[in-house]
PDB file of C-alpha atoms in Angstrom:
ATOM      1  CA  MET T 387     -83.851 -87.146  65.380  1.00 72.00           C
ATOM      2  CA  THR T 388     -86.853 -86.895  63.041  1.00 78.00           C
ATOM      3  CA  ARG T 389     -87.601 -83.777  63.827  1.00 85.00           C
ATOM      4  CA  LEU T 390     -84.289 -81.695  63.117  1.00 85.00           C
ATOM      5  CA  ILE T 391     -84.185 -83.998  59.865  1.00 82.00           C
ATOM      6  CA  LEU T 392     -87.388 -82.934  59.050  1.00 87.00           C
ATOM      7  CA  ILE T 393     -86.745 -79.395  59.999  1.00 90.00           C
ATOM      8  CA  GLY T 394     -83.097 -79.906  57.786  1.00 87.00           C
ATOM      9  CA  ILE T 395     -84.885 -80.486  54.543  1.00 86.00           C
ATOM     10  CA  CYS T 396     -87.750 -77.568  55.176  1.00 91.00           C
ATOM     11  CA  SER T 397     -84.378 -75.473  55.064  1.00 91.00           C
ATOM     12  CA  ALA T 398     -82.722 -77.065  52.128  1.00 88.00           C
ATOM     13  CA  LEU T 399     -85.833 -76.542  50.290  1.00 88.00           C
ATOM     14  CA  PHE T 400     -85.612 -72.588  50.426  1.00 91.00           C
ATOM     15  CA  PHE T 401     -81.440 -73.079  50.159  1.00 87.00           C
ATOM     16  CA  SER T 402     -83.050 -75.047  46.921  1.00 88.00           C
ATOM     17  CA  SER T 403     -83.544 -71.394  45.996  1.00 86.00           C
ATOM     18  CA  THR T 404     -79.768 -69.919  46.013  1.00 85.00           C
ATOM     19  CA  PHE T 405     -78.688 -72.531  43.235  1.00 86.00           C
ATOM     20  CA  VAL T 406     -81.906 -72.072  40.522  1.00 87.00           C
ATOM     21  CA  LEU T 407     -81.914 -67.984  40.784  1.00 88.00           C
ATOM     22  CA  ASN T 408     -78.048 -67.516  41.421  1.00 88.00           C
ATOM     23  CA  ARG T 409     -77.981 -69.492  37.484  1.00 86.00           C
ATOM     24  CA  ALA T 410     -80.791 -67.389  36.379  1.00 88.00           C
ATOM     25  CA  MET T 411     -78.732 -63.964  37.544  1.00 91.00           C
ATOM     26  CA  SER T 412     -75.336 -65.204  35.567  1.00 87.00           C
ATOM     27  CA  LEU T 413     -77.536 -65.729  32.312  1.00 84.00           C
ATOM     28  CA  GLN T 414     -78.614 -62.344  32.637  1.00 87.00           C
ATOM     29  CA  GLY T 415     -75.262 -61.371  32.760  1.00 86.00           C
ATOM     30  CA  GLY T 416     -75.512 -60.261  36.881  1.00 88.00           C
ATOM     31  CA  HIS T 417     -71.615 -59.833  38.508  1.00 93.00           C
ATOM     32  CA  TRP T 418     -71.201 -62.300  40.650  1.00 93.00           C
ATOM     33  CA  ILE T 419     -69.780 -60.093  43.952  1.00 94.00           C
ATOM     34  CA  TRP T 420     -73.633 -58.130  43.606  1.00 95.00           C
ATOM     35  CA  THR T 421     -75.963 -61.357  43.838  1.00 92.00           C
ATOM     36  CA  ALA T 422     -73.685 -62.262  46.872  1.00 93.00           C
ATOM     37  CA  SER T 423     -73.609 -59.660  48.460  1.00 95.00           C
ATOM     38  CA  LEU T 424     -76.648 -57.882  47.983  1.00 94.00           C
ATOM     39  CA  ARG T 425     -78.291 -61.250  49.882  1.00 91.00           C
ATOM     40  CA  TYR T 426     -76.134 -60.045  53.193  1.00 93.00           C
ATOM     41  CA  PHE T 427     -77.137 -57.129  53.065  1.00 94.00           C
ATOM     42  CA  TYR T 428     -80.867 -57.083  51.977  1.00 94.00           C
ATOM     43  CA  MET T 429     -80.692 -59.980  54.803  1.00 91.00           C
ATOM     44  CA  PHE T 430     -79.682 -57.205  57.991  1.00 95.00           C
ATOM     45  CA  PHE T 431     -82.130 -54.951  57.091  1.00 94.00           C
ATOM     46  CA  MET T 432     -84.965 -57.514  56.904  1.00 92.00           C
ATOM     47  CA  LEU T 433     -83.927 -59.695  59.830  1.00 91.00           C
ATOM     48  CA  SER T 434     -83.533 -56.021  62.144  1.00 95.00           C
ATOM     49  CA  LEU T 435     -87.072 -55.350  60.973  1.00 94.00           C
ATOM     50  CA  TRP T 436     -88.519 -59.071  61.566  1.00 91.00           C
ATOM     51  CA  LEU T 437     -87.135 -58.262  65.927  1.00 93.00           C
ATOM     52  CA  VAL T 438     -88.513 -54.592  66.088  1.00 95.00           C
ATOM     53  CA  LEU T 439     -91.522 -55.713  64.686  1.00 94.00           C
ATOM     54  CA  ALA T 440     -91.377 -58.938  66.431  1.00 92.00           C
ATOM     55  CA  GLY T 441     -90.766 -56.547  69.615  1.00 92.00           C
ATOM     56  CA  LYS T 442     -87.644 -57.801  70.290  1.00 91.00           C
ATOM     57  CA  SER T 443     -85.752 -54.490  69.925  1.00 93.00           C
ATOM     58  CA  ARG T 444     -84.069 -55.627  73.629  1.00 92.00           C
ATOM     59  CA  LEU T 445     -82.854 -58.434  71.584  1.00 92.00           C
ATOM     60  CA  LEU T 446     -81.237 -55.802  68.667  1.00 93.00           C
ATOM     61  CA  LYS T 447     -79.701 -54.398  70.411  1.00 93.00           C
ATOM     62  CA  ALA T 448     -77.599 -57.058  72.287  1.00 91.00           C
ATOM     63  CA  VAL T 449     -77.111 -58.087  68.980  1.00 92.00           C
ATOM     64  CA  PHE T 450     -74.602 -55.097  68.625  1.00 93.00           C
ATOM     65  CA  ILE T 451     -73.373 -55.158  72.033  1.00 90.00           C
ATOM     66  CA  ALA T 452     -72.924 -58.699  71.257  1.00 89.00           C
ATOM     67  CA  PHE T 453     -70.824 -57.367  67.833  1.00 92.00           C
ATOM     68  CA  ARG T 454     -68.730 -54.772  69.346  1.00 91.00           C
ATOM     69  CA  ASN T 455     -67.508 -57.035  72.375  1.00 87.00           C
ATOM     70  CA  ASN T 456     -65.750 -59.335  70.245  1.00 88.00           C
ATOM     71  CA  TRP T 457     -66.016 -57.671  67.172  1.00 92.00           C
ATOM     72  CA  CYS T 458     -62.624 -59.335  66.312  1.00 92.00           C
ATOM     73  CA  PHE T 459     -63.822 -63.169  66.557  1.00 92.00           C
ATOM     74  CA  TRP T 460     -67.758 -62.383  64.614  1.00 94.00           C
ATOM     75  CA  THR T 461     -66.107 -60.872  62.254  1.00 95.00           C
ATOM     76  CA  MET T 462     -63.504 -64.066  61.254  1.00 95.00           C
ATOM     77  CA  ALA T 463     -67.026 -66.099  62.224  1.00 94.00           C
ATOM     78  CA  GLY T 464     -69.094 -64.105  59.247  1.00 95.00           C
ATOM     79  CA  SER T 465     -67.031 -63.647  56.625  1.00 97.00           C
ATOM     80  CA  ILE T 466     -65.664 -67.585  56.814  1.00 96.00           C
ATOM     81  CA  GLY T 467     -69.528 -69.456  57.283  1.00 94.00           C
ATOM     82  CA  PHE T 468     -71.212 -66.443  55.545  1.00 94.00           C
ATOM     83  CA  GLY T 469     -68.160 -64.722  52.931  1.00 96.00           C
ATOM     84  CA  VAL T 470     -65.927 -66.935  51.703  1.00 97.00           C
ATOM     85  CA  PHE T 471     -68.900 -69.777  51.204  1.00 94.00           C
ATOM     86  CA  TYR T 472     -71.113 -67.575  49.793  1.00 93.00           C
ATOM     87  CA  SER T 473     -68.910 -65.270  47.325  1.00 96.00           C
ATOM     88  CA  LEU T 474     -67.562 -69.104  45.836  1.00 96.00           C
ATOM     89  CA  LEU T 475     -70.727 -70.357  45.792  1.00 91.00           C
ATOM     90  CA  THR T 476     -72.588 -67.387  43.420  1.00 93.00           C
ATOM     91  CA  PHE T 477     -68.719 -67.195  41.932  1.00 95.00           C
ATOM     92  CA  SER T 478     -69.318 -70.888  40.613  1.00 93.00           C
ATOM     93  CA  SER T 479     -72.691 -70.135  39.211  1.00 88.00           C
ATOM     94  CA  SER T 480     -71.581 -68.112  36.631  1.00 89.00           C
ATOM     95  CA  PHE T 481     -69.825 -71.916  34.761  1.00 89.00           C
ATOM     96  CA  ALA T 482     -72.071 -74.550  36.214  1.00 86.00           C
ATOM     97  CA  PRO T 483     -75.976 -75.268  36.327  1.00 84.00           C
ATOM     98  CA  GLY T 484     -77.348 -74.793  39.139  1.00 81.00           C
ATOM     99  CA  TRP T 485     -77.691 -78.590  39.874  1.00 77.00           C
ATOM    100  CA  VAL T 486     -74.340 -79.342  39.663  1.00 84.00           C
ATOM    101  CA  VAL T 487     -73.702 -77.006  41.643  1.00 86.00           C
ATOM    102  CA  ALA T 488     -75.840 -78.050  44.430  1.00 82.00           C
ATOM    103  CA  THR T 489     -74.579 -81.563  43.539  1.00 79.00           C
ATOM    104  CA  THR T 490     -71.124 -80.631  44.200  1.00 84.00           C
ATOM    105  CA  TRP T 491     -72.392 -78.483  47.418  1.00 81.00           C
ATOM    106  CA  GLN T 492     -72.817 -81.984  49.037  1.00 76.00           C
ATOM    107  CA  SER T 493     -69.178 -82.394  49.438  1.00 81.00           C
ATOM    108  CA  THR T 494     -69.904 -80.184  52.435  1.00 79.00           C
ATOM    109  CA  ILE T 495     -71.444 -83.471  54.427  1.00 73.00           C
ATOM    110  CA  LEU T 496     -67.605 -84.770  53.703  1.00 77.00           C
ATOM    111  CA  ALA T 497     -65.826 -81.442  54.676  1.00 84.00           C
ATOM    112  CA  THR T 498     -67.926 -81.745  58.087  1.00 80.00           C
ATOM    113  CA  PRO T 499     -66.519 -84.879  60.194  1.00 81.00           C
ATOM    114  CA  LEU T 500     -62.818 -82.829  59.056  1.00 84.00           C
ATOM    115  CA  VAL T 501     -64.509 -79.960  60.569  1.00 88.00           C
ATOM    116  CA  LEU T 502     -65.196 -81.842  64.133  1.00 84.00           C
ATOM    117  CA  LEU T 503     -62.227 -83.670  64.537  1.00 85.00           C
ATOM    118  CA  LEU T 504     -60.602 -79.477  63.890  1.00 86.00           C
ATOM    119  CA  PHE T 505     -62.377 -78.487  67.448  1.00 84.00           C
ATOM    120  CA  GLY T 506     -61.892 -81.931  68.788  1.00 79.00           C
ATOM    121  CA  LYS T 507     -64.956 -83.526  68.188  1.00 80.00           C
ATOM    122  CA  ARG T 508     -65.336 -87.218  67.824  1.00 74.00           C
ATOM    123  CA  VAL T 509     -66.328 -87.872  64.606  1.00 68.00           C
ATOM    124  CA  PRO T 510     -69.470 -90.151  63.508  1.00 62.00           C
ATOM    125  CA  MET T 511     -67.871 -92.890  62.158  1.00 65.00           C
ATOM    126  CA  ARG T 512     -70.848 -95.429  61.601  1.00 64.00           C
ATOM    127  CA  GLY T 513     -72.249 -92.877  58.170  1.00 65.00           C
ATOM    128  CA  ILE T 514     -68.871 -92.340  57.265  1.00 68.00           C
ATOM    129  CA  MET T 515     -68.149 -95.526  54.993  1.00 71.00           C
ATOM    130  CA  PHE T 516     -71.466 -93.959  53.129  1.00 75.00           C
ATOM    131  CA  THR T 517     -70.348 -90.175  52.195  1.00 73.00           C
ATOM    132  CA  ALA T 518     -68.366 -92.622  49.298  1.00 76.00           C
ATOM    133  CA  LEU T 519     -71.905 -93.026  47.644  1.00 79.00           C
ATOM    134  CA  ILE T 520     -72.237 -88.999  48.175  1.00 78.00           C
ATOM    135  CA  PHE T 521     -68.751 -88.934  46.609  1.00 77.00           C
ATOM    136  CA  LEU T 522     -69.102 -90.919  43.829  1.00 82.00           C
ATOM    137  CA  GLY T 523     -72.080 -89.532  43.223  1.00 83.00           C
ATOM    138  CA  ILE T 524     -70.375 -85.512  43.107  1.00 79.00           C
ATOM    139  CA  VAL T 525     -67.602 -87.336  40.644  1.00 81.00           C
ATOM    140  CA  LEU T 526     -70.079 -88.411  38.303  1.00 84.00           C
ATOM    141  CA  VAL T 527     -71.784 -85.083  38.096  1.00 82.00           C
ATOM    142  CA  THR T 528     -68.824 -83.325  37.621  1.00 76.00           C
ATOM    143  CA  CYS T 529     -67.003 -85.964  35.123  1.00 80.00           C
ATOM    144  CA  GLU T 530     -70.890 -84.992  32.882  1.00 78.00           C
ATOM    145  CA  GLN T 531     -69.984 -81.742  33.680  1.00 73.00           C
ATOM    146  CA  ALA T 532     -66.735 -81.858  32.218  1.00 71.00           C
ATOM    147  CA  SER T 533     -67.883 -83.004  28.909  1.00 74.00           C
ATOM    148  CA  ALA T 534     -70.695 -80.655  28.420  1.00 73.00           C
ATOM    149  CA  ALA T 535     -68.043 -78.137  28.790  1.00 73.00           C
ATOM    150  CA  SER T 536     -64.551 -76.935  29.100  1.00 80.00           C
ATOM    151  CA  LEU T 537     -61.623 -77.347  31.355  1.00 80.00           C
ATOM    152  CA  ARG T 538     -61.900 -74.017  32.170  1.00 86.00           C
ATOM    153  CA  GLU T 539     -65.633 -73.575  33.143  1.00 86.00           C
ATOM    154  CA  THR T 540     -65.457 -77.396  35.082  1.00 85.00           C
ATOM    155  CA  ILE T 541     -62.947 -76.603  36.911  1.00 89.00           C
ATOM    156  CA  LEU T 542     -64.171 -73.284  38.035  1.00 90.00           C
ATOM    157  CA  GLY T 543     -67.547 -74.867  38.325  1.00 89.00           C
ATOM    158  CA  VAL T 544     -66.482 -77.640  40.677  1.00 89.00           C
ATOM    159  CA  VAL T 545     -63.628 -76.216  42.406  1.00 93.00           C
ATOM    160  CA  PRO T 546     -64.909 -73.348  44.013  1.00 95.00           C
ATOM    161  CA  VAL T 547     -68.083 -74.722  45.811  1.00 93.00           C
ATOM    162  CA  LEU T 548     -65.551 -77.577  47.052  1.00 92.00           C
ATOM    163  CA  VAL T 549     -63.850 -74.702  49.061  1.00 95.00           C
ATOM    164  CA  ALA T 550     -66.982 -73.665  50.304  1.00 95.00           C
ATOM    165  CA  ALA T 551     -68.718 -76.820  52.112  1.00 91.00           C
ATOM    166  CA  PHE T 552     -65.531 -76.187  53.628  1.00 93.00           C
ATOM    167  CA  ALA T 553     -66.079 -73.021  54.735  1.00 95.00           C
ATOM    168  CA  TYR T 554     -69.874 -73.334  55.599  1.00 90.00           C
ATOM    169  CA  PRO T 555     -69.427 -75.852  57.899  1.00 91.00           C
ATOM    170  CA  LEU T 556     -66.218 -74.572  59.382  1.00 94.00           C
ATOM    171  CA  GLY T 557     -68.341 -70.642  60.440  1.00 92.00           C
ATOM    172  CA  ASN T 558     -71.145 -72.644  62.132  1.00 86.00           C
ATOM    173  CA  GLN T 559     -69.560 -74.420  64.350  1.00 89.00           C
ATOM    174  CA  LEU T 560     -67.551 -71.125  64.940  1.00 89.00           C
ATOM    175  CA  ILE T 561     -70.739 -70.082  66.584  1.00 86.00           C
ATOM    176  CA  TRP T 562     -72.221 -73.422  67.731  1.00 83.00           C
ATOM    177  CA  GLU T 563     -68.787 -73.099  69.800  1.00 84.00           C
ATOM    178  CA  ALA T 564     -69.501 -70.008  70.960  1.00 83.00           C
ATOM    179  CA  ARG T 565     -72.846 -70.822  72.737  1.00 79.00           C
ATOM    180  CA  HIS T 566     -71.352 -73.492  74.085  1.00 76.00           C
ATOM    181  CA  GLY T 567     -68.078 -72.465  75.650  1.00 71.00           C
ATOM    182  CA  ARG T 568     -66.293 -75.172  74.677  1.00 66.00           C
ATOM    183  CA  ILE T 569     -63.041 -74.046  73.586  1.00 61.00           C
ATOM    184  CA  ALA T 570     -60.709 -70.891  75.773  1.00 61.00           C
ATOM    185  CA  ARG T 571     -59.766 -69.202  72.439  1.00 64.00           C
ATOM    186  CA  ILE T 572     -63.302 -68.971  71.276  1.00 64.00           C
ATOM    187  CA  PRO T 573     -65.483 -65.993  73.143  1.00 66.00           C
ATOM    188  CA  GLU T 574     -68.057 -68.480  75.624  1.00 63.00           C
ATOM    189  CA  SER T 575     -71.197 -66.165  75.352  1.00 61.00           C
ATOM    190  CA  SER T 576     -74.554 -66.945  77.198  1.00 55.00           C
ATOM    191  CA  SER T 577     -76.673 -64.182  75.924  1.00 68.00           C
ATOM    192  CA  ALA T 578     -79.731 -64.237  74.603  1.00 74.00           C
ATOM    193  CA  VAL T 579     -78.433 -63.187  71.135  1.00 83.00           C
ATOM    194  CA  LEU T 580     -76.781 -67.264  70.507  1.00 82.00           C
ATOM    195  CA  GLU T 581     -80.180 -68.830  71.792  1.00 83.00           C
ATOM    196  CA  ASP T 582     -82.508 -66.390  69.209  1.00 86.00           C
ATOM    197  CA  SER T 583     -82.743 -68.423  65.642  1.00 80.00           C
ATOM    198  CA  VAL T 584     -82.603 -64.688  64.540  1.00 85.00           C
ATOM    199  CA  ALA T 585     -80.781 -63.236  66.518  1.00 90.00           C
ATOM    200  CA  ARG T 586     -78.167 -65.796  65.427  1.00 88.00           C
ATOM    201  CA  VAL T 587     -78.333 -65.139  61.951  1.00 87.00           C
ATOM    202  CA  LEU T 588     -78.163 -61.847  62.364  1.00 93.00           C
ATOM    203  CA  ILE T 589     -74.958 -60.858  63.954  1.00 93.00           C
ATOM    204  CA  MET T 590     -73.124 -63.750  61.411  1.00 93.00           C
ATOM    205  CA  VAL T 591     -74.525 -61.630  58.708  1.00 94.00           C
ATOM    206  CA  LEU T 592     -73.384 -58.832  60.764  1.00 95.00           C
ATOM    207  CA  GLY T 593     -70.145 -60.051  60.698  1.00 95.00           C
ATOM    208  CA  SER T 594     -69.757 -60.752  57.360  1.00 96.00           C
ATOM    209  CA  ILE T 595     -70.092 -57.103  56.203  1.00 96.00           C
ATOM    210  CA  PRO T 596     -66.561 -56.147  55.814  1.00 96.00           C
ATOM    211  CA  PHE T 597     -65.982 -59.229  53.901  1.00 97.00           C
ATOM    212  CA  TRP T 598     -68.110 -58.331  50.983  1.00 97.00           C
ATOM    213  CA  ILE T 599     -67.284 -54.321  51.836  1.00 96.00           C
ATOM    214  CA  VAL T 600     -63.751 -55.159  50.740  1.00 96.00           C
ATOM    215  CA  LEU T 601     -64.165 -57.406  48.351  1.00 96.00           C
ATOM    216  CA  THR T 602     -66.489 -55.352  45.945  1.00 95.00           C
ATOM    217  CA  LEU T 603     -64.362 -52.871  46.512  1.00 95.00           C
ATOM    218  CA  CYS T 604     -61.089 -54.499  45.103  1.00 94.00           C
ATOM    219  CA  VAL T 605     -63.443 -56.165  42.235  1.00 92.00           C
ATOM    220  CA  GLN T 606     -65.113 -53.445  42.094  1.00 94.00           C
ATOM    221  CA  PRO T 607     -68.219 -54.350  39.672  1.00 94.00           C
ATOM    222  CA  PRO T 608     -70.618 -52.462  37.146  1.00 93.00           C
ATOM    223  CA  PRO T 609     -73.375 -51.461  38.854  1.00 92.00           C
ATOM    224  CA  PRO T 610     -76.419 -54.105  39.556  1.00 92.00           C
ATOM    225  CA  SER T 611     -79.307 -54.177  37.464  1.00 88.00           C
ATOM    226  CA  GLY T 612     -83.225 -53.710  38.728  1.00 89.00           C
ATOM    227  CA  GLY T 613     -83.572 -57.350  38.287  1.00 88.00           C
ATOM    228  CA  GLN T 614     -80.847 -58.373  39.685  1.00 92.00           C
ATOM    229  CA  MET T 615     -81.486 -56.428  42.727  1.00 92.00           C
ATOM    230  CA  ILE T 616     -85.483 -58.159  42.415  1.00 92.00           C
ATOM    231  CA  ASN T 617     -83.760 -61.274  42.597  1.00 91.00           C
ATOM    232  CA  THR T 618     -81.370 -61.315  45.318  1.00 93.00           C
ATOM    233  CA  ALA T 619     -84.001 -59.568  47.469  1.00 93.00           C
ATOM    234  CA  VAL T 620     -85.565 -62.618  46.751  1.00 93.00           C
ATOM    235  CA  VAL T 621     -82.977 -65.227  47.623  1.00 90.00           C
ATOM    236  CA  ALA T 622     -82.218 -63.441  50.375  1.00 89.00           C
ATOM    237  CA  VAL T 623     -85.991 -64.342  51.938  1.00 91.00           C
ATOM    238  CA  PHE T 624     -86.103 -67.414  50.845  1.00 92.00           C
ATOM    239  CA  SER T 625     -83.020 -68.853  51.361  1.00 87.00           C
ATOM    240  CA  GLY T 626     -80.910 -66.080  53.826  1.00 77.00           C
ATOM    241  CA  VAL T 627     -83.306 -65.888  56.400  1.00 82.00           C
ATOM    242  CA  ILE T 628     -85.798 -68.752  56.239  1.00 88.00           C
ATOM    243  CA  ALA T 629     -83.578 -71.464  55.023  1.00 89.00           C
ATOM    244  CA  THR T 630     -80.786 -69.973  56.624  1.00 79.00           C
ATOM    245  CA  THR T 631     -82.447 -69.514  60.352  1.00 81.00           C
ATOM    246  CA  LEU T 632     -84.401 -72.469  60.029  1.00 89.00           C
ATOM    247  CA  PHE T 633     -80.556 -74.404  59.808  1.00 86.00           C
ATOM    248  CA  TYR T 634     -79.723 -72.600  62.256  1.00 76.00           C
ATOM    249  CA  LYS T 635     -82.434 -73.561  64.628  1.00 84.00           C
ATOM    250  CA  ALA T 636     -81.935 -77.402  63.934  1.00 87.00           C
ATOM    251  CA  ARG T 637     -78.399 -77.242  64.305  1.00 79.00           C
ATOM    252  CA  HIS T 638     -78.484 -75.310  67.733  1.00 78.00           C
ATOM    253  CA  LEU T 639     -81.401 -78.087  68.813  1.00 84.00           C
ATOM    254  CA  ALA T 640     -78.247 -80.644  67.975  1.00 82.00           C
ATOM    255  CA  THR T 641     -77.202 -81.689  71.458  1.00 77.00           C
ATOM    256  CA  THR T 642     -74.336 -84.585  70.021  1.00 77.00           C
ATOM    257  CA  PRO T 643     -72.138 -84.953  66.803  1.00 70.00           C
ATOM    258  CA  PHE T 644     -74.075 -87.256  65.731  1.00 70.00           C
ATOM    259  CA  GLU T 645     -76.823 -84.955  66.170  1.00 77.00           C
ATOM    260  CA  LEU T 646     -74.839 -82.643  64.146  1.00 75.00           C
ATOM    261  CA  SER T 647     -73.845 -84.487  61.289  1.00 69.00           C
ATOM    262  CA  ALA T 648     -77.609 -85.692  60.479  1.00 73.00           C
ATOM    263  CA  VAL T 649     -78.613 -82.472  60.172  1.00 80.00           C
ATOM    264  CA  ASP T 650     -76.034 -81.389  58.401  1.00 72.00           C
ATOM    265  CA  ALA T 651     -76.495 -84.719  55.643  1.00 71.00           C
ATOM    266  CA  THR T 652     -79.954 -83.062  54.795  1.00 76.00           C
ATOM    267  CA  GLN T 653     -78.903 -80.081  53.274  1.00 73.00           C
ATOM    268  CA  SER T 654     -78.565 -82.579  50.115  1.00 72.00           C
ATOM    269  CA  THR T 655     -81.997 -82.959  49.174  1.00 76.00           C
ATOM    270  CA  GLU T 656     -81.541 -79.795  47.570  1.00 81.00           C
ATOM    271  CA  VAL T 657     -79.922 -81.441  44.900  1.00 78.00           C
ATOM    272  CA  ILE T 658     -83.260 -82.607  44.226  1.00 77.00           C
ATOM    273  CA  PHE T 659     -84.196 -79.276  45.150  1.00 85.00           C
ATOM    274  CA  SER T 660     -82.032 -77.126  42.422  1.00 83.00           C
ATOM    275  CA  LEU T 661     -82.433 -80.226  39.969  1.00 81.00           C
ATOM    276  CA  LEU T 662     -86.398 -79.761  39.664  1.00 81.00           C
ATOM    277  CA  GLY T 663     -86.370 -75.473  40.084  1.00 84.00           C
ATOM    278  CA  GLU T 664     -83.674 -75.086  37.034  1.00 82.00           C
ATOM    279  CA  ILE T 665     -86.109 -77.756  34.560  1.00 82.00           C
ATOM    280  CA  LEU T 666     -89.132 -75.488  35.464  1.00 82.00           C
ATOM    281  CA  PHE T 667     -88.354 -72.009  35.787  1.00 76.00           C
ATOM    282  CA  LEU T 668     -85.285 -72.461  33.534  1.00 79.00           C
ATOM    283  CA  GLY T 669     -86.307 -74.530  31.270  1.00 77.00           C
ATOM    284  CA  GLY T 670     -82.843 -76.322  31.662  1.00 71.00           C
ATOM    285  CA  ALA T 671     -82.478 -80.040  30.363  1.00 70.00           C
ATOM    286  CA  TRP T 672     -82.029 -83.139  32.078  1.00 76.00           C
ATOM    287  CA  PRO T 673     -79.169 -85.029  32.899  1.00 77.00           C
ATOM    288  CA  GLY T 674     -77.312 -87.061  31.171  1.00 81.00           C
ATOM    289  CA  ALA T 675     -77.494 -90.726  32.048  1.00 82.00           C
ATOM    290  CA  ALA T 676     -73.779 -89.837  34.647  1.00 81.00           C
ATOM    291  CA  GLY T 677     -75.426 -87.126  35.870  1.00 81.00           C
ATOM    292  CA  MET T 678     -78.403 -89.047  36.539  1.00 84.00           C
ATOM    293  CA  VAL T 679     -76.960 -91.630  38.277  1.00 87.00           C
ATOM    294  CA  GLY T 680     -74.562 -88.777  39.985  1.00 83.00           C
ATOM    295  CA  VAL T 681     -77.424 -87.597  41.401  1.00 81.00           C
ATOM    296  CA  ALA T 682     -79.101 -90.562  42.959  1.00 84.00           C
ATOM    297  CA  LEU T 683     -75.836 -91.531  43.958  1.00 83.00           C
ATOM    298  CA  SER T 684     -75.960 -88.628  46.592  1.00 78.00           C
ATOM    299  CA  LEU T 685     -79.281 -88.921  47.617  1.00 76.00           C
ATOM    300  CA  VAL T 686     -79.085 -92.993  48.905  1.00 81.00           C
ATOM    301  CA  GLY T 687     -75.509 -91.981  50.204  1.00 78.00           C
ATOM    302  CA  LEU T 688     -77.511 -89.574  52.167  1.00 71.00           C
ATOM    303  CA  ILE T 689     -80.215 -92.268  52.823  1.00 70.00           C
ATOM    304  CA  LEU T 690     -78.743 -94.461  54.693  1.00 76.00           C
ATOM    305  CA  TYR T 691     -76.026 -91.543  55.891  1.00 70.00           C
ATOM    306  CA  VAL T 692     -79.280 -90.802  57.776  1.00 64.00           C
ATOM    307  CA  ARG T 693     -80.673 -93.944  58.757  1.00 67.00           C
ATOM    308  CA  SER T 694     -76.944 -94.470  60.425  1.00 68.00           C
ATOM    309  CA  GLN T 695     -77.111 -91.481  62.627  1.00 58.00           C
ATOM    310  CA  THR T 696     -79.980 -92.282  63.517  1.00 55.00           C
ATOM    311  CA  ALA T 697     -79.595 -95.932  64.530  1.00 57.00           C
ATOM    312  CA  ALA T 698     -76.350 -94.760  66.154  1.00 53.00           C
ATOM    313  CA  ASP T 699     -78.993 -92.628  68.645  1.00 52.00           C
TER     314      ASP T 699
END
């Protein structure tokens, strides 16, 4: 369990770059669709190159074969787990500071048990009471944001993140179920694709490509700037490749619902990483009293939650 938690926290450190850089691109006038979609197009080429350089060209070919054989399932999983999740997250960055988005994002810990129930899993009730602290922290942060911004900005900066918080664990659980063949409606796959961390991310990226193409054609945003293209490349490396691969590695090492919930809970550390990053690199101000209390409650809730899952094991 300790190893899973450490890997999860490392992934959260790299994933926090998303909130800081997305906010930076928003402040510079970059359109949120490019901030979201370019990341995954970069990831597609980076992960493919990674497999080739690692001498796994056969595995790269296997990814395309697996996608072709079950393209409907992988398009659905990729669109939900990567498309819906990240498009809403970047949209919110246009209306709220990165640390507010990061704190609200911790509602994914509340969403995970509901997603597990949806898939017929036994939910670890031991830690549910501690998620109330995380939820209270999110409420306090939202209240502080509401006092500093208009009602419209508060809603557009918070509500999409709450939806994204359900989409991400839902997409993750779909690929977990596909790997283990637990549900008849989901195609069982015991191929090397789902046993390799990089290949697992790549097939989900591939599944999200149709979503990004359709979304871009529908909205028709202005062309991205050079700075936005560079920043999205950095996000693709730090968050898309390193963080996602580490997170998928930890999640797929998990063998029980208790371990899955604990790994998902480590993502709460993104809050403190994002807050420090925005202050250091964007000149952001420290949160007020309500915001600091909210962040503290979210982190305390995380610690107690993870300890309860460890005790349950």
